[in-house]
XYZ file of C-alpha atoms in Angstrom:
461
model
C 120.118 98.067 100.272
C 117.078 97.801 97.979
C 116.394 98.541 94.346
C 113.936 101.311 93.461
C 113.607 101.404 89.692
C 117.149 101.545 88.371
C 118.537 102.979 91.585
C 119.913 101.093 94.591
C 119.055 102.898 97.825
C 119.665 102.074 101.504
C 116.860 100.396 103.435
C 117.611 102.508 106.502
C 118.959 106.080 106.663
C 122.711 106.392 107.125
C 123.459 106.883 110.827
C 126.837 105.946 112.244
C 125.473 104.489 115.492
C 121.802 103.818 114.791
C 119.419 101.785 112.686
C 116.277 103.887 112.277
C 112.812 103.019 110.989
C 110.960 106.232 110.181
C 107.779 104.755 108.767
C 105.887 101.621 109.765
C 105.041 99.421 106.779
C 103.344 96.058 107.217
C 105.190 94.522 104.267
C 108.536 95.177 105.988
C 107.524 94.054 109.456
C 109.069 90.565 109.380
C 112.429 91.930 108.291
C 112.369 94.703 110.857
C 111.477 92.315 113.679
C 114.772 90.580 112.932
C 116.875 93.700 112.431
C 115.616 95.298 115.659
C 116.239 92.201 117.791
C 118.068 92.451 121.104
C 120.100 89.767 122.854
C 123.096 88.975 125.029
C 124.200 85.541 123.811
C 121.940 83.790 126.314
C 118.589 85.549 125.955
C 117.241 86.970 122.716
C 114.085 88.918 121.872
C 112.858 89.640 118.383
C 111.943 93.229 117.637
C 108.233 92.563 118.113
C 105.929 95.271 119.351
C 105.188 95.091 123.077
C 101.437 95.306 122.499
C 101.397 92.328 120.131
C 100.493 92.451 116.486
C 97.119 92.153 114.770
C 98.379 92.604 111.214
C 97.972 90.221 108.276
C 99.005 86.597 108.717
C 102.571 85.886 107.692
C 103.876 89.370 108.513
C 105.093 88.717 112.068
C 106.863 86.027 114.099
C 106.654 86.621 117.834
C 109.831 85.292 119.408
C 111.878 85.060 122.584
C 114.723 82.529 122.788
C 117.338 81.119 125.141
C 120.539 79.882 123.553
C 120.821 76.110 123.999
C 117.287 75.658 125.376
C 115.694 73.133 123.061
C 113.271 70.283 122.651
C 113.533 67.155 120.521
C 111.307 65.183 118.197
C 111.774 61.846 116.476
C 112.883 62.236 112.879
C 110.869 60.371 110.281
C 112.421 58.789 107.196
C 110.824 56.852 104.315
C 113.605 54.313 104.863
C 115.992 54.278 107.798
C 119.620 53.207 107.496
C 122.422 52.862 110.004
C 123.759 56.187 111.198
C 120.692 58.281 110.421
C 120.146 60.765 113.283
C 117.226 59.700 115.447
C 116.047 63.062 116.776
C 115.806 66.680 115.779
C 116.812 69.447 118.177
C 114.989 72.770 118.042
C 115.705 75.967 119.953
C 112.387 76.902 121.508
C 110.294 80.005 121.265
C 109.701 80.609 124.962
C 107.525 82.718 127.256
C 106.754 86.168 125.871
C 107.588 88.503 128.729
C 107.628 91.778 126.814
C 103.832 91.873 126.457
C 102.334 95.241 127.450
C 98.900 96.162 126.106
C 97.418 99.661 126.289
C 93.728 100.595 126.207
C 92.538 104.187 125.758
C 89.094 104.161 127.324
C 88.050 100.857 125.692
C 90.086 101.182 122.483
C 93.084 98.878 122.203
C 96.283 100.404 120.877
C 97.537 98.553 117.806
C 99.939 99.680 115.115
C 97.610 98.473 112.362
C 94.487 100.373 113.440
C 93.821 104.018 114.145
C 96.368 106.499 112.791
C 100.086 106.948 113.430
C 100.671 110.718 113.554
C 104.372 110.297 114.376
C 106.631 107.241 114.386
C 110.294 106.438 114.901
C 112.023 103.234 115.990
C 115.743 103.175 116.738
C 118.244 100.416 117.427
C 120.978 102.213 119.359
C 124.196 100.322 118.632
C 126.304 102.463 120.941
C 124.133 102.066 124.030
C 122.423 98.721 123.424
C 118.755 99.697 123.608
C 115.735 99.596 121.321
C 113.561 102.716 121.371
C 110.159 103.432 119.870
C 108.481 106.835 119.872
C 105.060 107.466 118.369
C 101.860 109.453 118.491
C 98.753 107.335 117.943
C 95.260 108.606 117.205
C 92.546 106.101 118.104
C 89.559 105.478 115.809
C 87.525 107.678 118.188
C 90.052 110.524 117.902
C 91.911 110.230 121.219
C 95.658 110.808 120.912
C 98.455 109.375 123.044
C 102.222 109.619 122.887
C 104.216 106.473 123.658
C 107.922 106.400 124.501
C 109.251 102.848 124.899
C 112.788 101.680 125.654
C 113.823 98.020 125.827
C 117.083 96.391 126.808
C 118.385 92.848 127.159
C 121.150 93.091 129.717
C 124.716 92.445 128.592
C 125.929 92.428 132.213
C 123.410 89.928 133.615
C 122.428 87.371 131.006
C 119.135 86.497 132.703
C 117.658 90.015 132.660
C 115.618 92.178 130.321
C 113.806 95.421 131.112
C 111.364 97.876 129.560
C 110.573 101.520 130.267
C 107.145 102.602 129.009
C 105.749 106.142 129.110
C 102.173 107.020 128.089
C 101.001 110.607 127.706
C 97.410 111.522 126.714
C 97.568 114.502 124.362
C 94.022 115.688 123.704
C 91.806 114.121 126.343
C 91.376 113.358 130.012
C 90.087 109.896 130.740
C 90.736 106.249 131.483
C 93.909 104.513 130.346
C 94.452 100.857 131.155
C 97.746 99.024 130.908
C 98.009 95.217 130.940
C 101.387 93.554 131.575
C 101.707 89.784 131.234
C 103.821 86.679 130.843
C 102.389 84.699 127.950
C 103.378 81.039 127.892
C 101.024 80.092 125.068
C 103.836 80.007 122.522
C 104.845 77.794 119.618
C 107.682 77.548 117.163
C 107.284 78.514 113.539
C 106.547 75.268 111.739
C 108.263 74.608 108.418
C 108.748 70.860 108.317
C 110.060 70.790 104.751
C 112.459 73.719 105.065
C 114.517 73.898 108.286
C 116.091 77.125 107.036
C 112.780 78.778 107.915
C 111.317 76.893 110.869
C 111.144 73.628 112.756
C 109.757 70.093 112.841
C 107.915 70.801 116.098
C 104.142 70.866 115.998
C 101.971 72.670 118.507
C 102.852 73.734 122.013
C 105.871 71.992 123.571
C 106.262 74.124 126.712
C 103.936 72.938 129.468
C 103.087 75.167 132.427
C 103.963 73.447 135.700
C 102.970 76.285 138.029
C 102.185 79.993 137.977
C 101.811 82.896 140.374
C 100.552 86.459 140.039
C 100.015 89.463 142.293
C 99.766 93.226 141.833
C 103.548 93.632 141.695
C 104.425 90.812 139.318
C 104.258 87.135 138.545
C 106.023 83.980 137.465
C 105.533 81.100 135.043
C 107.306 77.788 135.620
C 107.407 75.550 132.554
C 108.809 72.258 131.275
C 109.652 71.094 127.771
C 107.618 68.223 126.403
C 110.371 65.760 125.466
C 113.689 66.913 126.934
C 112.098 67.810 130.312
C 114.129 70.999 130.583
C 112.680 73.469 133.081
C 112.271 77.226 132.659
C 111.194 79.959 135.059
C 110.226 83.408 133.829
C 109.503 86.139 136.370
C 108.332 89.735 136.015
C 108.068 92.758 138.261
C 105.878 95.719 137.328
C 106.723 99.177 138.654
C 104.150 101.927 138.181
C 104.512 105.686 138.530
C 101.241 107.492 137.979
C 97.734 108.102 139.351
C 96.480 104.520 139.180
C 92.974 103.921 140.460
C 92.581 100.153 140.192
C 94.751 97.034 139.921
C 93.457 93.632 138.850
C 95.282 90.362 138.263
C 94.455 87.741 135.673
C 95.575 84.192 134.969
C 94.688 81.292 132.753
C 96.375 77.996 131.969
C 99.292 79.573 130.095
C 99.351 83.246 131.135
C 99.624 85.512 134.165
C 99.143 89.262 134.083
C 98.212 92.419 135.937
C 96.020 95.292 134.766
C 96.598 98.880 135.939
C 93.915 101.498 135.406
C 94.643 105.235 135.450
C 92.475 108.331 135.381
C 94.870 110.280 133.190
C 94.906 114.012 132.537
C 95.843 115.502 129.198
C 99.567 116.235 129.076
C 100.412 114.240 132.225
C 102.614 111.180 131.711
C 102.285 107.707 133.184
C 105.580 105.877 133.699
C 105.745 102.094 133.792
C 108.766 99.816 134.180
C 108.853 96.072 133.604
C 111.688 93.799 134.713
C 112.083 90.245 133.419
C 114.267 87.292 134.397
C 114.662 83.960 132.604
C 116.374 81.007 134.312
C 116.613 77.382 133.143
C 117.677 74.138 134.782
C 120.543 74.039 132.269
C 122.057 76.964 134.200
C 122.686 74.649 137.157
C 120.093 76.263 139.405
C 117.799 74.119 141.551
C 114.989 76.413 142.727
C 114.413 78.225 139.433
C 111.385 80.203 140.569
C 113.173 81.584 143.621
C 116.211 82.483 141.516
C 114.113 84.257 138.879
C 112.149 86.185 141.498
C 115.340 87.257 143.263
C 116.769 88.518 139.980
C 113.747 90.670 139.079
C 113.428 92.034 142.594
C 117.064 93.118 142.503
C 116.576 94.622 139.042
C 113.600 96.597 140.309
C 115.623 97.749 143.316
C 118.494 99.157 141.231
C 116.066 100.555 138.650
C 115.950 100.939 134.900
C 118.344 103.882 134.751
C 121.077 101.883 136.477
C 120.562 98.887 134.166
C 120.813 101.227 131.208
C 124.002 102.776 132.582
C 125.555 99.310 132.998
C 124.628 98.565 129.390
C 126.343 101.746 128.225
C 129.484 100.983 130.223
C 129.715 97.427 128.874
C 129.367 98.592 125.291
C 131.791 101.469 125.757
C 134.463 98.898 126.605
C 133.396 96.657 123.719
C 133.501 99.447 121.151
C 136.814 100.754 122.440
C 138.308 97.377 121.564
C 136.192 96.390 118.545
C 135.149 99.490 116.643
C 136.371 99.935 113.082
C 136.178 103.555 111.925
C 135.493 104.310 108.262
C 135.945 107.788 106.824
C 133.774 109.037 103.998
C 131.108 106.304 103.883
C 128.451 106.412 106.599
C 126.616 103.383 105.198
C 129.691 101.163 105.410
C 130.347 102.514 108.903
C 126.781 101.735 109.928
C 126.958 98.252 108.425
C 130.183 97.324 110.186
C 128.859 98.418 113.564
C 125.497 96.747 113.019
C 127.157 93.416 112.232
C 129.574 93.630 115.158
C 126.692 94.482 117.490
C 124.621 91.517 116.345
C 127.590 89.152 116.656
C 128.007 90.269 120.265
C 124.287 89.771 120.907
C 124.236 86.290 119.385
C 127.320 84.534 120.697
C 127.249 82.146 123.646
C 129.817 83.179 126.238
C 129.509 80.430 128.866
C 131.453 77.543 127.316
C 128.384 75.323 126.961
C 126.593 77.183 124.160
C 127.656 78.396 120.742
C 126.126 80.670 118.099
C 123.151 79.624 115.992
C 122.875 80.264 112.271
C 120.370 83.058 112.936
C 121.784 84.037 116.296
C 118.913 84.777 118.674
C 116.901 86.771 116.135
C 114.696 83.969 114.822
C 114.105 80.278 114.282
C 115.828 79.599 110.972
C 117.908 76.389 110.981
C 116.194 75.584 114.314
C 118.892 77.393 116.286
C 121.566 74.881 115.233
C 125.285 75.465 115.560
C 127.449 74.935 112.464
C 131.138 74.898 111.560
C 130.627 78.489 110.421
C 131.441 79.442 114.022
C 135.082 78.403 113.824
C 135.742 79.671 110.301
C 133.718 82.879 110.034
C 132.833 84.070 113.539
C 135.707 83.134 115.812
C 138.249 85.328 113.969
C 136.237 88.434 114.872
C 136.223 87.583 118.562
C 139.790 86.336 118.521
C 140.950 89.863 117.704
C 138.361 91.723 119.791
C 137.370 89.481 122.711
C 139.641 86.414 122.984
C 137.767 85.177 126.052
C 134.673 84.697 123.885
C 136.700 82.733 121.338
C 137.915 80.525 124.167
C 134.338 79.981 125.348
C 133.326 78.876 121.840
C 136.161 76.346 121.781
C 135.182 75.143 125.253
C 131.767 74.326 123.822
C 133.436 71.914 121.389
C 135.264 70.315 124.307
C 131.959 70.181 126.195
C 130.423 68.002 123.441
C 133.524 65.859 122.817
C 131.920 62.713 124.262
C 129.014 62.981 121.809
C 131.488 63.474 118.956
C 133.363 60.328 120.007
C 130.114 58.386 120.160
C 129.187 59.596 116.678
C 132.522 58.396 115.305
C 131.938 54.925 116.748
C 128.408 54.886 115.338
C 129.792 55.472 111.842
C 132.424 52.757 112.153
C 135.458 54.749 113.274
C 137.267 52.952 116.077
C 139.296 55.988 117.118
C 138.790 59.709 117.404
C 135.776 61.980 117.267
C 133.384 63.124 114.558
C 131.822 66.486 115.256
C 128.264 67.112 114.034
C 127.288 69.226 111.068
C 124.228 70.570 112.888
C 123.592 70.380 116.602
C 122.629 72.139 119.807
C 123.191 69.521 122.488
C 126.109 67.783 120.788
C 124.410 65.016 118.823
C 124.071 65.142 115.057
C 120.490 66.228 114.352
C 120.397 66.922 110.624
C 118.025 64.609 108.746
C 119.966 65.275 105.532
C 122.229 62.257 105.849
C 124.688 62.975 102.985
C 125.702 66.349 104.415
C 125.569 65.204 108.006
C 128.071 62.402 107.379
C 130.255 63.727 104.562
C 131.431 66.959 106.148
C 134.525 65.618 107.875
C 136.081 69.042 107.345
C 134.312 70.140 110.530
C 136.972 68.357 112.576
C 139.655 70.242 110.671
C 137.781 73.531 111.128
C 137.799 73.062 114.892
C 141.466 72.062 114.956
C 142.314 75.093 112.823
C 140.413 77.403 115.186
C 142.218 75.950 118.209
C 145.595 76.479 116.562
C 144.747 80.079 115.696
C 143.511 80.760 119.234
C 146.722 79.413 120.775
C 148.861 81.214 118.191
C 147.174 84.558 118.871
C 146.824 84.368 122.670
C 149.772 82.187 123.664
C 147.365 80.225 125.882
C 149.083 76.845 125.565
C 147.427 75.647 128.772
C 144.231 75.357 126.755
C 145.798 72.361 124.988
C 146.477 70.519 128.235
């Protein structure tokens, strides 16, 4: 909701199953990038535009994230005392795989130049896709229609896919499409306010190797301090009268350019499949695994991936939906929040849910006690297996909690961290990081409620 004069009005129109943006406004772009995010608990993508963004500074944060994939940096204190955490942990902004640039003759499509004749962006809560439909008039007067659909797979946590249709409306001529993996990424720096960004400075993902051909490419990267490895692969599938294909690569990017001699009214269809795999997933040959995943995704096709998404969410909503009569805004809000909880929560027993989910970098992607008190009850009643996975995460980091207790002079037991990703306390605010012993009680309370609700007493063994 927002205030207009003395009246409070909804930010988005009331739709039971959709969040809709009907007009692009630069001043609202940051907010909308967050609202229109997609994720599956492992992989998250902010609602950035595929073509990138050339708007004013401070009105966009490009972001793609993997839950639990982080780097560290030494924390600096004016004076250090016993028990102060030594290192920060920051969930990383990783390779941007959704990048697709469009050139009409030699004019680059951008939302902030030319003229938008039509525009609509929709987050489909029922089917789990983000859609954008627009008509753009270039500065030279050429018009194109774009229809773009994006999904982050809820059935295969490593996959994302895009369907991109371009139709020239009032001209016949050259259209060029450039699809890339961009590894030249950084985290949002906000050293004095971790609620906004991170301590990390500059680029912390180093490219180890790269490969590109006309059908796709791969970037293999390593974190600077934790030495975690990441492979990101893409496959490009083109349907249309292409005349030329060229590949491009530099130190941090691989891409392929497809040129078309397009006729007015005839559509070009392009599909992009992405896979992200890290060494924390237990894989050894990450590049081979990522390439296998995108090749299989291309084989089954976008329509099948979209159908799987619909089927997964149909089961989720059958169990989780709360129906409200007489208030479409409340109905929309309940479904929006449930959808984003599903997108944000780690489901593998070794990750949790960050304060901002996978929509952005606030609180550096840290996990808090909020999980057990505020988030677990939702899943306990709607998806108990996810609640169990969240509790398994706490078991997964039990050794670090025991070590923290010893560090602070406790000879028995465990002391769970206030803020963490990997299990160690990483908050530089020492009073809060050491005083919040209630976190142990929060976890114990959540375990008792899980066992009480499910009857799963074996979990206590």
